[in-house]
Coordinates of N, CA, C and O in Angstrom, one line a residue:
M1 N -10.4 -7.3 -30.9 CA -10.9 -7.4 -29.5 C -12.0 -6.0 -29.6 O -11.5 -5.1 -29.7
S2 N -13.0 -6.4 -28.9 CA -14.1 -5.2 -28.8 C -13.7 -4.4 -27.6 O -13.1 -5.1 -26.6
V3 N -14.2 -3.3 -27.5 CA -13.8 -2.5 -26.2 C -14.5 -3.2 -24.9 O -13.8 -3.1 -24.0
G4 N -15.7 -3.7 -25.1 CA -16.3 -4.4 -23.9 C -15.3 -5.7 -23.3 O -15.6 -6.0 -22.3
S5 N -14.6 -6.3 -24.2 CA -13.7 -7.2 -23.8 C -12.3 -6.9 -22.9 O -11.6 -7.6 -22.5
L6 N -12.1 -5.4 -23.1 CA -11.1 -5.1 -22.5 C -11.0 -5.1 -21.0 O -12.0 -4.9 -20.4
P7 N -10.0 -5.6 -20.4 CA -9.8 -5.5 -18.8 C -10.0 -3.9 -18.5 O -9.4 -3.1 -19.0
A8 N -10.7 -3.7 -17.4 CA -10.9 -2.3 -16.8 C -9.3 -1.7 -16.5 O -8.9 -0.6 -16.9
T9 N -8.7 -2.5 -15.8 CA -7.3 -2.3 -15.4 C -6.4 -3.4 -15.6 O -5.3 -3.4 -16.3
E10 N -6.7 -4.5 -14.9 CA -6.2 -5.7 -15.1 C -7.2 -7.0 -14.7 O -8.1 -6.7 -14.0
A11 N -6.8 -8.1 -15.4 CA -7.7 -9.3 -15.3 C -6.9 -10.5 -15.5 O -5.9 -10.6 -16.4
V12 N -7.3 -11.6 -14.6 CA -6.7 -12.9 -14.6 C -7.3 -13.5 -16.0 O -8.3 -13.6 -16.0
I13 N -6.4 -13.9 -16.9 CA -6.8 -14.3 -18.0 C -6.5 -16.0 -18.3 O -7.0 -16.5 -19.2
S14 N -5.7 -16.4 -17.3 CA -5.4 -18.0 -17.3 C -4.9 -18.1 -15.9 O -4.2 -17.6 -15.1
L15 N -5.4 -19.5 -15.3 CA -5.0 -19.8 -14.1 C -3.7 -20.8 -14.3 O -3.0 -20.9 -13.2
D16 N -3.5 -21.5 -15.4 CA -2.5 -22.4 -15.6 C -1.7 -22.3 -16.8 O -2.6 -23.0 -17.8
P17 N -1.0 -21.6 -17.4 CA -0.1 -20.9 -16.2 C -1.0 -19.6 -15.9 O -1.8 -19.2 -16.5
F18 N -0.6 -18.9 -14.6 CA -1.1 -17.9 -14.2 C -0.8 -16.6 -15.0 O 0.3 -16.2 -14.9
V19 N -1.7 -16.1 -15.6 CA -1.6 -14.7 -16.3 C -2.5 -13.8 -16.2 O -3.7 -14.0 -16.1
V20 N -2.0 -12.6 -16.0 CA -2.8 -11.5 -15.7 C -2.4 -10.3 -17.0 O -1.4 -10.2 -17.5
R21 N -3.5 -9.9 -17.5 CA -3.5 -9.1 -18.5 C -3.8 -7.6 -18.0 O -4.8 -7.2 -17.3
R22 N -2.8 -6.6 -18.3 CA -2.9 -5.3 -17.7 C -3.3 -4.2 -19.0 O -2.6 -4.6 -20.0
R23 N -4.2 -3.6 -18.8 CA -4.2 -2.3 -19.8 C -3.7 -1.1 -19.4 O -3.9 -0.6 -18.3
V24 N -2.8 -0.6 -20.4 CA -2.0 0.7 -19.9 C -3.1 1.7 -20.3 O -3.4 1.9 -21.4
A25 N -3.2 2.4 -19.3 CA -4.1 3.7 -19.3 C -3.1 5.0 -19.7 O -2.1 5.2 -19.4
F26 N -3.9 5.8 -20.3 CA -3.4 7.2 -20.7 C -2.5 7.8 -19.5 O -1.5 8.3 -19.6
G27 N -3.4 7.7 -18.4 CA -2.8 8.4 -17.2 C -1.4 7.7 -16.5 O -0.9 8.3 -15.7
D28 N -1.1 6.5 -16.9 CA 0.0 5.8 -16.7 C 1.3 6.4 -17.2 O 2.4 5.8 -16.9
C29 N 1.1 7.1 -18.3 CA 2.1 7.6 -19.2 C 2.6 9.1 -19.0 O 1.8 9.8 -18.5
D30 N 4.0 9.2 -19.4 CA 4.4 10.7 -19.3 C 3.9 11.5 -20.6 O 3.3 10.8 -21.5
P31 N 4.3 12.7 -20.9 CA 4.0 13.3 -21.9 C 4.4 12.8 -23.1 O 3.8 13.0 -24.3
A32 N 5.3 12.0 -23.3 CA 5.8 11.5 -24.4 C 5.1 10.1 -24.8 O 5.3 9.5 -25.7
G33 N 4.0 9.7 -23.9 CA 3.4 8.6 -24.0 C 4.0 7.3 -23.6 O 3.4 6.3 -24.0
I34 N 4.9 7.3 -22.8 CA 5.6 6.2 -22.3 C 5.2 5.9 -21.0 O 5.2 6.9 -20.0
V35 N 4.9 4.6 -20.5 CA 4.8 4.5 -19.1 C 5.8 4.8 -18.1 O 6.8 4.6 -18.5
Y36 N 5.3 5.6 -17.1 CA 5.9 6.0 -16.0 C 6.7 5.1 -15.3 O 6.2 3.9 -15.1
T37 N 8.3 5.0 -15.1 CA 8.9 3.7 -14.7 C 8.3 3.2 -13.2 O 8.0 2.1 -13.1
P38 N 7.7 4.0 -12.3 CA 7.2 3.6 -11.0 C 5.8 2.8 -11.3 O 5.5 1.8 -10.5
R39 N 5.2 3.0 -12.4 CA 4.0 2.3 -12.8 C 4.3 1.0 -12.9 O 3.5 0.0 -12.6
Y40 N 5.5 0.6 -13.6 CA 6.0 -0.7 -13.8 C 5.8 -1.7 -12.4 O 5.4 -2.9 -12.4
G41 N 6.3 -0.9 -11.3 CA 6.2 -1.8 -10.1 C 4.8 -2.0 -9.7 O 4.4 -2.8 -9.1
E42 N 3.8 -1.1 -9.9 CA 2.6 -1.2 -9.5 C 1.8 -2.4 -10.5 O 0.9 -3.3 -10.0
Y43 N 2.2 -2.5 -11.8 CA 1.7 -3.6 -12.6 C 2.2 -5.0 -12.0 O 1.1 -5.9 -12.0
V44 N 3.6 -5.0 -11.6 CA 4.0 -6.2 -11.2 C 3.5 -6.7 -10.0 O 3.0 -7.9 -9.7
A45 N 3.4 -5.6 -8.9 CA 2.8 -5.9 -7.7 C 1.4 -6.3 -7.7 O 0.9 -7.3 -7.0
G46 N 0.7 -5.8 -8.5 CA -0.7 -6.1 -8.9 C -0.8 -7.6 -9.4 O -1.6 -8.4 -8.8
A47 N 0.0 -7.9 -10.2 CA -0.2 -9.3 -10.8 C 0.3 -10.4 -9.7 O -0.3 -11.4 -9.5
F48 N 1.4 -9.9 -8.8 CA 1.7 -10.9 -7.9 C 0.7 -11.0 -6.6 O 0.4 -12.1 -6.3
F49 N -0.1 -10.0 -6.4 CA -1.0 -10.0 -5.4 C -2.3 -10.9 -5.9 O -3.0 -11.6 -5.2
L50 N -2.5 -10.7 -7.3 CA -3.7 -11.3 -7.8 C -3.3 -12.9 -7.8 O -4.2 -13.8 -7.5
F51 N -2.1 -13.2 -8.1 CA -1.7 -14.7 -8.0 C -1.7 -15.3 -6.6 O -2.4 -16.2 -6.5
L52 N -1.3 -14.5 -5.6 CA -1.4 -14.9 -4.1 C -2.9 -15.0 -3.8 O -3.2 -16.2 -3.1
D53 N -3.6 -14.0 -4.1 CA -4.9 -14.2 -3.9 C -5.8 -15.4 -4.3 O -6.7 -16.0 -3.7
T54 N -5.3 -15.7 -5.6 CA -6.0 -16.9 -6.3 C -5.6 -18.1 -5.5 O -6.4 -19.2 -5.5
R55 N -4.4 -18.1 -5.1 CA -4.1 -19.3 -4.4 C -4.5 -19.5 -3.0 O -4.7 -20.6 -2.6
F56 N -4.8 -18.3 -2.3 CA -5.4 -18.2 -1.0 C -6.4 -17.5 -0.9 O -6.5 -16.6 0.0
A57 N -7.4 -17.8 -1.9 CA -8.7 -17.0 -1.8 C -9.3 -17.2 -0.6 O -9.2 -18.1 0.3
P58 N -10.1 -16.0 0.0 CA -10.3 -14.8 -0.9 C -9.0 -13.8 -0.7 O -9.1 -12.9 -1.5
S59 N -8.2 -14.1 0.3 CA -7.3 -13.1 0.5 C -6.2 -13.6 1.3 O -6.3 -14.1 2.3
F60 N -5.0 -13.6 0.5 CA -3.7 -14.3 1.1 C -3.2 -13.5 2.4 O -3.0 -14.0 3.2
V61 N -3.5 -12.0 2.3 CA -3.0 -11.3 3.4 C -4.0 -11.7 4.6 O -3.2 -11.9 5.9
A62 N -5.2 -11.9 4.6 CA -6.0 -12.4 5.7 C -5.8 -13.7 6.1 O -5.7 -13.9 7.4
R63 N -5.5 -14.6 5.3 CA -5.0 -16.0 5.5 C -3.8 -15.9 6.2 O -3.8 -16.7 7.4
L64 N -2.7 -15.2 6.0 CA -1.4 -15.1 6.7 C -1.8 -14.4 8.2 O -1.3 -14.8 9.0
G65 N -2.6 -13.4 8.0 CA -2.8 -12.8 9.2 C -3.5 -13.6 10.4 O -3.3 -13.3 11.6
A66 N -4.4 -14.5 9.9 CA -5.2 -15.5 10.8 C -4.0 -16.4 11.4 O -4.2 -17.1 12.4
L67 N -2.8 -16.6 10.7 CA -1.9 -17.4 11.0 C -0.8 -16.6 12.0 O 0.2 -17.1 12.5
G68 N -0.8 -15.2 12.1 CA -0.2 -14.5 12.9 C 1.2 -13.9 12.2 O 2.1 -13.3 12.9
V69 N 1.2 -13.9 10.8 CA 2.1 -13.4 10.2 C 1.8 -12.4 9.0 O 0.6 -12.3 8.7
V70 N 2.6 -11.6 8.8 CA 2.6 -10.6 7.7 C 3.4 -10.9 6.6 O 4.4 -11.4 6.9
P71 N 3.2 -10.5 5.3 CA 4.3 -10.8 4.0 C 4.9 -9.5 3.6 O 4.9 -9.5 2.3
P72 N 5.6 -8.8 4.3 CA 6.5 -7.7 3.6 C 7.3 -8.2 2.5 O 7.8 -9.2 2.6
A73 N 7.5 -7.4 1.5 CA 8.5 -7.6 0.4 C 9.8 -7.2 0.9 O 9.9 -6.0 1.5
R74 N 10.9 -8.0 0.6 CA 12.2 -7.7 1.0 C 13.0 -7.3 -0.3 O 14.1 -6.5 -0.2
R75 N 12.6 -7.8 -1.5 CA 13.2 -7.4 -2.7 C 12.3 -7.3 -3.9 O 11.4 -8.0 -4.0
L76 N 12.6 -6.4 -4.8 CA 11.9 -6.2 -5.9 C 13.1 -5.8 -7.1 O 13.6 -4.9 -6.8
E77 N 13.0 -6.7 -8.2 CA 13.8 -6.4 -9.1 C 13.0 -6.4 -10.4 O 12.2 -7.0 -10.6
M78 N 13.5 -5.4 -11.4 CA 12.6 -5.3 -12.7 C 13.8 -5.0 -13.9 O 14.6 -4.3 -13.6
D79 N 13.5 -5.7 -14.8 CA 14.3 -5.4 -16.2 C 13.3 -5.0 -17.2 O 12.4 -5.7 -17.4
L80 N 13.2 -3.6 -17.6 CA 12.2 -3.1 -18.6 C 12.8 -3.3 -19.9 O 13.8 -2.8 -20.4
L81 N 12.1 -4.2 -20.6 CA 12.7 -4.6 -22.1 C 12.1 -3.8 -23.1 O 12.7 -3.9 -24.2
R82 N 10.9 -3.1 -23.0 CA 10.3 -2.4 -24.1 C 9.4 -1.7 -23.6 O 8.7 -1.7 -22.6
P83 N 9.2 -0.3 -24.0 CA 8.3 0.6 -23.6 C 7.1 0.3 -23.8 O 6.7 -0.3 -24.9
L84 N 6.1 0.5 -22.8 CA 4.7 0.4 -22.9 C 3.9 1.9 -23.1 O 4.6 2.8 -22.7
M85 N 2.9 1.7 -24.1 CA 2.2 3.1 -24.4 C 0.7 2.8 -24.0 O 0.3 1.7 -23.9
P86 N -0.1 3.8 -24.0 CA -1.5 3.9 -23.7 C -2.2 2.8 -24.9 O -1.8 2.9 -25.9
G87 N -3.1 1.8 -24.1 CA -3.8 0.9 -24.9 C -3.0 -0.3 -25.0 O -3.5 -1.3 -25.4
D88 N -1.8 -0.5 -24.8 CA -1.0 -1.6 -24.6 C -1.6 -2.5 -23.7 O -2.2 -2.2 -22.7
L89 N -1.4 -4.0 -24.1 CA -2.1 -4.9 -23.2 C -1.0 -5.9 -22.8 O -1.1 -7.1 -23.2
P90 N -0.1 -5.8 -21.9 CA 0.9 -6.6 -21.6 C 0.2 -7.8 -20.8 O -0.5 -7.5 -19.9
D91 N 0.8 -9.1 -20.8 CA 0.4 -10.2 -20.1 C 1.5 -10.6 -19.2 O 2.6 -10.6 -19.5
L92 N 1.3 -10.5 -17.9 CA 2.2 -10.9 -17.0 C 2.0 -12.2 -16.5 O 1.1 -12.7 -15.9
T93 N 2.8 -13.3 -16.8 CA 2.9 -14.6 -16.3 C 3.7 -14.8 -14.9 O 4.7 -14.4 -14.9
V94 N 3.0 -15.2 -14.0 CA 3.6 -15.4 -12.7 C 3.8 -16.8 -12.2 O 3.0 -17.6 -12.3
T95 N 4.9 -16.9 -11.7 CA 5.3 -18.3 -11.2 C 6.2 -18.2 -9.7 O 6.7 -17.0 -9.4
V96 N 6.0 -19.2 -9.1 CA 7.2 -19.2 -7.9 C 8.3 -19.8 -8.3 O 8.5 -20.8 -9.0
S97 N 9.5 -19.1 -7.8 CA 10.8 -19.7 -8.2 C 11.6 -20.4 -7.1 O 12.4 -21.0 -7.4
D98 N 11.2 -19.8 -6.0 CA 11.8 -20.4 -4.6 C 11.1 -20.3 -3.4 O 10.2 -19.3 -3.3
I99 N 11.1 -21.4 -2.5 CA 10.4 -21.2 -1.3 C 11.5 -21.7 -0.3 O 12.0 -22.6 -0.3
G100 N 11.9 -20.6 0.5 CA 13.0 -20.9 1.5 C 12.4 -21.2 3.0 O 11.1 -21.4 3.0
R101 N 13.1 -21.0 3.8 CA 12.6 -21.3 5.2 C 11.5 -20.3 5.6 O 10.4 -20.5 6.3
S102 N 11.8 -19.1 5.6 CA 11.0 -17.9 5.9 C 10.6 -16.9 4.6 O 10.1 -15.9 4.9
S103 N 11.0 -17.1 3.5 CA 10.6 -16.5 2.4 C 10.2 -17.2 1.1 O 10.5 -18.5 1.2
Y104 N 9.8 -16.7 0.2 CA 9.3 -17.0 -1.1 C 9.5 -16.2 -2.1 O 9.6 -14.7 -2.0
T105 N 10.0 -16.5 -3.4 CA 10.1 -15.7 -4.6 C 9.4 -15.9 -5.7 O 9.2 -16.9 -6.2
L106 N 8.5 -14.8 -6.1 CA 7.8 -14.9 -7.1 C 8.4 -14.3 -8.3 O 9.2 -13.2 -8.3
V107 N 8.1 -14.6 -9.6 CA 8.8 -14.2 -10.8 C 7.6 -13.8 -11.8 O 6.6 -14.5 -11.8
A108 N 7.7 -12.7 -12.4 CA 6.8 -12.1 -13.5 C 7.5 -12.0 -14.8 O 8.6 -11.4 -14.8
H109 N 7.1 -12.8 -16.0 CA 7.4 -12.5 -17.3 C 6.3 -11.6 -18.0 O 5.4 -12.3 -18.1
G110 N 6.8 -10.5 -18.4 CA 5.8 -9.7 -19.1 C 5.7 -9.7 -20.6 O 7.0 -9.6 -21.2
A111 N 5.0 -10.0 -21.3 CA 5.0 -10.1 -22.9 C 3.6 -9.4 -23.5 O 2.5 -9.3 -22.9
T112 N 3.7 -8.8 -24.8 CA 2.6 -8.6 -25.4 C 1.8 -9.7 -25.8 O 2.3 -10.7 -25.7
P113 N 0.5 -9.6 -25.9 CA -0.2 -10.8 -26.4 C 0.6 -11.4 -27.7 O 0.3 -12.7 -27.9
G114 N 1.3 -10.6 -28.5 CA 1.8 -11.3 -29.7 C 3.2 -12.0 -29.2 O 4.0 -12.6 -30.1
G115 N 3.7 -12.1 -27.9 CA 4.8 -12.8 -27.5 C 6.0 -11.8 -27.4 O 7.2 -12.3 -27.1
D116 N 6.0 -10.6 -27.6 CA 7.2 -9.6 -27.6 C 7.5 -9.3 -26.0 O 6.5 -9.0 -25.3
A117 N 8.7 -9.6 -25.6 CA 9.1 -9.4 -24.1 C 9.0 -7.9 -23.8 O 9.3 -7.2 -24.6
V118 N 8.2 -7.9 -22.5 CA 8.1 -6.4 -22.2 C 8.8 -6.0 -20.7 O 9.6 -5.1 -20.8
L119 N 9.0 -7.1 -20.0 CA 9.5 -6.9 -18.7 C 9.8 -8.2 -17.9 O 9.2 -9.3 -18.4
E120 N 10.9 -8.4 -17.0 CA 11.3 -9.4 -16.3 C 11.1 -8.9 -14.8 O 11.8 -8.0 -14.6
A121 N 10.6 -9.4 -13.9 CA 10.6 -9.0 -12.4 C 10.5 -10.1 -11.7 O 10.0 -11.3 -11.8
L122 N 11.0 -9.8 -10.2 CA 10.9 -10.7 -9.4 C 10.7 -9.9 -8.0 O 11.1 -8.8 -7.9
T123 N 10.0 -10.7 -7.0 CA 10.1 -10.1 -5.9 C 10.2 -11.3 -4.7 O 9.7 -12.3 -5.0
T124 N 10.9 -11.1 -3.7 CA 11.1 -12.1 -2.5 C 10.4 -11.3 -1.5 O 10.5 -10.2 -1.2
M125 N 9.3 -12.3 -0.8 CA 8.6 -11.8 0.3 C 9.0 -12.8 1.3 O 9.4 -13.7 1.6
V126 N 8.6 -12.1 2.7 CA 9.2 -12.6 3.8 C 7.9 -12.9 4.8 O 7.3 -12.0 4.7
T127 N 7.9 -14.1 5.5 CA 6.8 -14.4 6.5 C 7.4 -13.8 7.8 O 8.4 -14.2 8.4
V128 N 6.8 -12.7 8.3 CA 7.1 -12.2 9.5 C 6.1 -12.2 10.5 O 4.9 -12.0 10.3
S129 N 6.5 -12.3 11.7 CA 5.6 -12.5 12.9 C 5.0 -11.2 13.1 O 5.7 -10.2 13.3
M130 N 3.7 -11.1 13.4 CA 3.1 -9.9 13.6 C 3.3 -9.4 15.1 O 3.3 -8.2 15.4
E131 N 3.8 -10.3 16.0 CA 4.0 -10.1 17.4 C 5.5 -9.6 17.6 O 5.7 -8.7 18.2
T132 N 6.4 -10.3 16.9 CA 7.8 -9.9 17.2 C 8.4 -9.2 16.2 O 9.5 -8.6 16.1
R133 N 7.9 -9.1 14.9 CA 8.3 -8.4 13.8 C 9.7 -9.0 13.1 O 10.4 -8.5 12.7
R134 N 9.9 -10.2 13.4 CA 10.9 -11.3 13.1 C 10.6 -12.1 12.1 O 9.5 -12.6 12.0
P135 N 11.4 -12.6 11.2 CA 11.1 -13.8 10.2 C 10.8 -14.9 10.9 O 11.3 -15.3 12.0
V136 N 9.9 -15.6 10.4 CA 9.4 -17.0 10.9 C 9.1 -17.9 9.6 O 9.3 -17.4 8.5
A137 N 9.1 -19.2 10.0 CA 8.9 -20.1 9.0 C 7.7 -19.9 8.2 O 6.7 -19.5 8.7
V138 N 7.8 -20.1 6.8 CA 6.6 -20.1 6.0 C 5.5 -21.0 6.5 O 6.0 -22.4 6.5
P139 N 4.3 -20.7 6.8 CA 3.4 -21.7 7.3 C 3.2 -22.9 6.3 O 3.3 -22.8 5.2
D140 N 3.1 -24.0 6.9 CA 2.9 -25.3 6.1 C 1.9 -25.2 4.9 O 2.0 -25.4 3.8
A141 N 0.7 -24.8 5.4 CA -0.4 -24.5 4.4 C -0.2 -23.7 3.3 O -0.4 -23.9 2.1
F142 N 0.6 -22.6 3.6 CA 1.0 -21.7 2.7 C 2.1 -22.2 1.7 O 2.2 -21.9 0.5
R143 N 3.0 -22.9 2.4 CA 4.1 -23.7 1.6 C 3.5 -24.5 0.6 O 3.7 -24.5 -0.7
E144 N 2.5 -25.3 1.0 CA 1.8 -26.2 0.1 C 1.2 -25.5 -1.1 O 1.2 -25.9 -2.2
A145 N 0.5 -24.3 -0.7 CA -0.2 -23.9 -1.8 C 0.7 -23.0 -2.9 O 0.4 -23.0 -4.0
L146 N 1.8 -22.6 -2.4 CA 2.7 -21.9 -3.2 C 3.4 -23.0 -4.2 O 3.8 -22.9 -5.3
G147 N 3.4 -24.3 -3.6 CA 4.3 -25.3 -4.3 C 3.6 -25.9 -5.4 O 3.9 -26.2 -6.5

């Protein structure tokens, strides 16, 4: 792969399945050359938001805001299966695993381009009324786009 074809930070490389390729930067790592643990959360959140923005272009947050709801995360889980180092290019495949009454769960499977598992993550997000700050039903248009 030539330097010009590397993602600056992250890039969508497939829409079906939805895959984000992330480039691990030197600054993401500790002195031993291993990605800082909190950076994995940033990688996963970035992939989840790219997934949602693709489904609800140009911005899922703006689309939900127009419906009077916001999408805070309620849960984030990660299993870190293999350390990443500068220059690594993990691919994060994002899918929807569940859509509830007022929440939805996204899953990310991370692997090297060669197929070695890197991480497994999930987040559950809740649709909350901007006015009452209470959970509300996932809007139908949003539910359809997730499904």
